[in-house]
Structure formats: structure tokens, C-alpha cells
Amino acid sequence: MGSIIDGSLWYFSLTVFVIGVVWNLVRIVFGKRKADFSIPRDSAVAGALRTLISRFIPDRHMLPRISLQVVAGYMFHLGLFVLLFFAAPHVRFLDEHILGFGWSPAPHWLFIVSAQFAFLGLIMLWLHRVINVVSRLISDRGDHIAAILTFVVMLTGCLALLETFNELRLLHRLSVELWLIYFPFSRLMHAFTFVPSRMFTGAWFGRRGVGS
Amino acid sequence: MSESLERGLNKLRSQIDPQVRSFFSTCVHCGICAETCLFFTETRDPRYTPIYKTEPLRKLWRQEYTFWGKLAGKLGITDPLTEQDLADWETLVYDGCSMCGRCSMVCPLGIDISKIIFKVKTGLATAGYSPKDLAETTQRAVDIGSPMGVKIGALQAQIKHIEDDINLKIPIDVEQADYMALLSSMEIMYFPEYISALAQIFNHAGVSWTLCSEAFEATNSGLQIGNTEVAGVLVERIVAGAEKLKVKNVISPECGHAYTAIRWEGPNFIGRPYSFKVVHILELLDELQQSGRLKLAGMETERLTFHDPCSIVRRGGIDSEPRNLLRSFTENFVEMTEHGTMNWCCGGGGGVNSNERAEPVKLQAFNRKKSQLDELDVETIVTSCSNCRLVIEEGLEANDMDINIVGLTEMLAEHLVDGTAH
């Protein structure tokens, strides 16, 4: 079983992930769109780039009303980013198995803080999803599966830190593989599609001379 | 499945383009958009959450464009869109959305929710699920040329009164004029002072302009109801009028959705670019002011604010122009806390004001504007959309608020050095 998880299932999940993500993005970016015959007031490209960046920062007047989603969202995403790309085992894995080069991993204290941020952020977002009347209404099965899968990946990742138990490492790797297979068919795709989404909207506003 | 439902579903299918696919793939259902929508903030009814209003299109996308939807279809466990779905979303989309687009400004993932809601409208309208009042005004616009049934005779009668009043000739059907002005029915019937102001300002600045007897109506009920074919027919009438008179520019009036219809969506409705330029009246006035062609005198001293019409400012980019103009003849202009592209809607856009059924929720939504006005304690509200003006007037009346509301063009005309009031 261990050899399947470390071998064929790993390559299969990675292939599904890469092909799925690229296919989705190609269909979105190169899909046929209707021409806009109106005369622009301003640059669509500048608008697209502006919105790509500006939406990282919430509107200051809106912030008090959406602070939970913003704070928990940033905690989760930043924490996960550090864990994914700067946790020592991940840096080593990327170096040895995928990229062929590595970089300095995060110090242990940063790893711990990031893990706490990521867990707390994800739990807060999920609780908000099930408790808040709006989020509960608009959420579907896919949202919950994505959240639970991500939580399992993070949890098994923490368990895998006990490197003396190979089974725990395999469990983490198996959960990552399931996550990778699920990714292109799920809401997890937002990790990539937020870029064309923001840029489409930014270009539209940009043509009209609206700073969005 | 009924024929009308099939037509509606086909229309919805035709709306699923790469943008929509990216938007639906991206939405993580965070619910942030709810807090941007005045129909939600003032009712706390979660069904008014903007992204929830797009559910019919999302459902169709999920079933026909996603792996899990297709798999469910193969297994026969799909939950298809029904007549009941369309009936339920008709009230949500037409009564509880003013197409203000505030949600599209705030979505952290950059989803233009307002645009998707319009696409939902096109499907609903095609399937016959639209408010009776809006359907009637749309039919009137097609049959008569105006949603309020205003014919050229009524306009000529108003023009006669105005000409007598200001002692200026209002040009009609003048060929090769630089500008052809459009009007909204509301301006003709309720706010003719706008026409009077145009005549005075253009006379003062020496602008070559005309009205067109065959194409004076700027409002576009097709856009409001979501019928793009009708919207195209109405735009074609303006294009034909402008081309017949060989004008260089067409002026969009103080009407939000009319600006969207003629300036931005019109060429796409008819599938080709225009042979003339479209400018909003505020753009033109600002240009005249900047080039020194407007000589103004006297300052408004009362405390006043500007209500940004969503379609003109947030969805139209005309943000600095009204402020430049206002600062040139007012001493006590104050901004609402959230203004410009982040203004709060009056609650009556997107056809809500023409939909009698939506009256209670529209008045409830107006509480957001009321709160903004209460904070400022102003004597006057200036705006540049006759629909906003009417909605705000009703809201002020309903809330017993003693605040004047005037159109910007009309206020500016009162400050011309040779204007009638000075």
C-alpha cells in the first residue's frame, strides 16, 4: 500500500491536478468571448491589473461588516501558504522530488505560528459557513467537502511531523493525493481562477474608466 | 417542460461564457457580497444576498458544465431548473436588486455579480417570468417609443411651454448638429426643467445641438427587464435618428440606465459600433466648464451633497465630473461617508422603481440612503438621474424628511451669467 501511495497514486494525482487545472484555465482564458463594440474611456489592461491587486485589500468602510471573513480568510491563506512552501519537510520534498532545488525553510516558531493561523482561520471560516445565516444559505456540499479535505490534509501534515511513524507520513501523503485529485473539479480551483476572475472584472471596469 | 421554460433555459445557456465560468468556478460562497447589498442590509433577509440571486444560472452551469453535475446527470440524480425556480427568482431578481453593482466592487474574488444577475434576468424575461408592470412598459416602449407612452406631441407641448418661459428656441431635427440630445420620459413629464437647462446652457456656450423627433427617448426598458432583443430595437431607433441627422455626438441625459444602454451596451445590443460618439451630459458640461465656455456667477450657500447614480458613476466612470461642476458653484458641498464608486443606491434602479410589486421593499431599502442623509444633515441633495431623483423624493416624503432634491444640470443652469435666474 505504501508503495502505491508513494508511487503510482502520487503520479496519478499529480497528473490529474496539473491537467485539470491547466484545462480549466485554458477554457476560461482562451474561451470564445463576445466583442465589446463600445468605445472605451480608459485602459482595460490597466483596469485588469489594478483589480487583480486591489481586491487583496477590502474597502475600509466595508471592513467592519466583513471583518470575520477577512481576518479568518487572511489567517488561513497566509498560514497555509507558509506551511505549503516553507515548512522544512515540504521544502525538502519539493527539492528532492519535483523542482530539484530548494530554499531556506521557515524557522520552527514561524511554522508553529503559521499552523495555528491556518487551523484557526479554517475553523473560523467553516464555523461562519455553518452558523451565519447568509453563508449557510449559499453554501453547498462542495464547500464543505473542500473545507474538510483541506482540514484533513493539514491535520495529517501535523501528525506526519512525528517522522518516526512512516504510517502517519503515508496518511498525510494519501490525503494530499485525494486533495489533488479533487482540486480541479471543485471550488478549490479558486486558488487559480481568482486571477482571471479579477482581471475580467477589472478590464470591464477599466474600459469604463472606473477604478475598481 | 413547457416551451417558455425551454426558451428561458436556452437563453440562460447562451449566457454561460468564459467569464461566467470563471466567476462560478471562483466563488467560495463567503457571503461578503450580502453586506454590500442594501436589500440585504435593510431587510437582513439572506435571500437578497447578491450571489444567491444568480442561483438559476449557477444551477444550470453546475449541471451542464461541471464534472459533478454531468456525473449526476448520467446517474439520473440531477435536480433540474423548474418553472417554480424561475418564479421564485423572478421576485428576488426584479424586486430585490437595483443592479447597482456594489457587490461587484467588493467581491474579494473579483466576481462581477451584477453582470451575472443581468444574465439571469435575460433568461427569466425570455421564459416570461418578469413583473407585469415592467413587461407593460417594455411593450409600450416598443409600440409607442416610450415606456411612459410619451409621444412627440407631448414633447412638443412641453417644448412650447419651455420656449415661452426662457425665450429661447429649442432646435428639433437640425441636420449636422454637433450634438443630438436624448431625454428620458421622466424628464419630459416630471422634470422639464432639465430641457430648459439644456437650452440655456447650450445657448450660453454656443453649442450646436438638436433634439430628434424620431429618437428623443433615451430610456431602455429592454435593458431593465433583461430583454436584449428589445434593448437592441430601442437602441437602433436612436442610431437611426442620429445617422439620419448626421450628428457627431449623442448626449445621454440625466438617467442612469439610459447611459448604460446607449453608451456601453448599445453597440453590443445591435452588434456593431456607432458612427457617432456618445457622451453623458455631465461629461459635456465638465468639458465646457474646463474649456472656459461656461461663465458662472453666484454660489449656492446651503449645505448640500451629491447622490451618485450607480449606472453613471460606479458602472459608468463619471465620478470626478459632477464633483468638478458642483465645486464651481457651491460653497458647502459635503460628501456622504460612502460616495463615488462606493455610493449606496437609492433602491429604485434596475427597473425596481417601475415595478409596483417592489414598492414595500424599495422603501425599506431606502433606509440606507436615509441613514447616509441623517449623518450629513444637508438641506439639498443634487443628483444626475431622474429615476434616482424620483425614488429619493418618494423616500424623503415617506420618511418625512425636509430636504430638497435637484438635478445637477438644472442647478448649473441657474448660475449662468446670462441665465434666467441671475
CSV table of N, CA and C in Angstrom, one decimal, chain B residues 18 72 156 242 251:
chain,number,residue,atom,x,y,z
B,18,PRO,N,-16.9,32.3,-21.0
B,18,PRO,CA,-15.8,32.1,-20.1
B,18,PRO,C,-15.8,32.9,-18.8
B,72,ALA,N,-23.9,13.5,-12.2
B,72,ALA,CA,-25.2,13.4,-11.6
B,72,ALA,C,-26.2,13.2,-12.7
B,156,GLN,N,-43.5,68.1,-27.8
B,156,GLN,CA,-43.6,69.4,-28.5
B,156,GLN,C,-44.4,70.4,-27.6
B,242,ALA,N,-29.9,59.4,-35.1
B,242,ALA,CA,-28.6,60.1,-35.2
B,242,ALA,C,-28.0,60.1,-36.5
B,251,ILE,N,-26.0,62.9,-26.8
B,251,ILE,CA,-25.9,63.2,-25.4
B,251,ILE,C,-26.8,62.3,-24.6
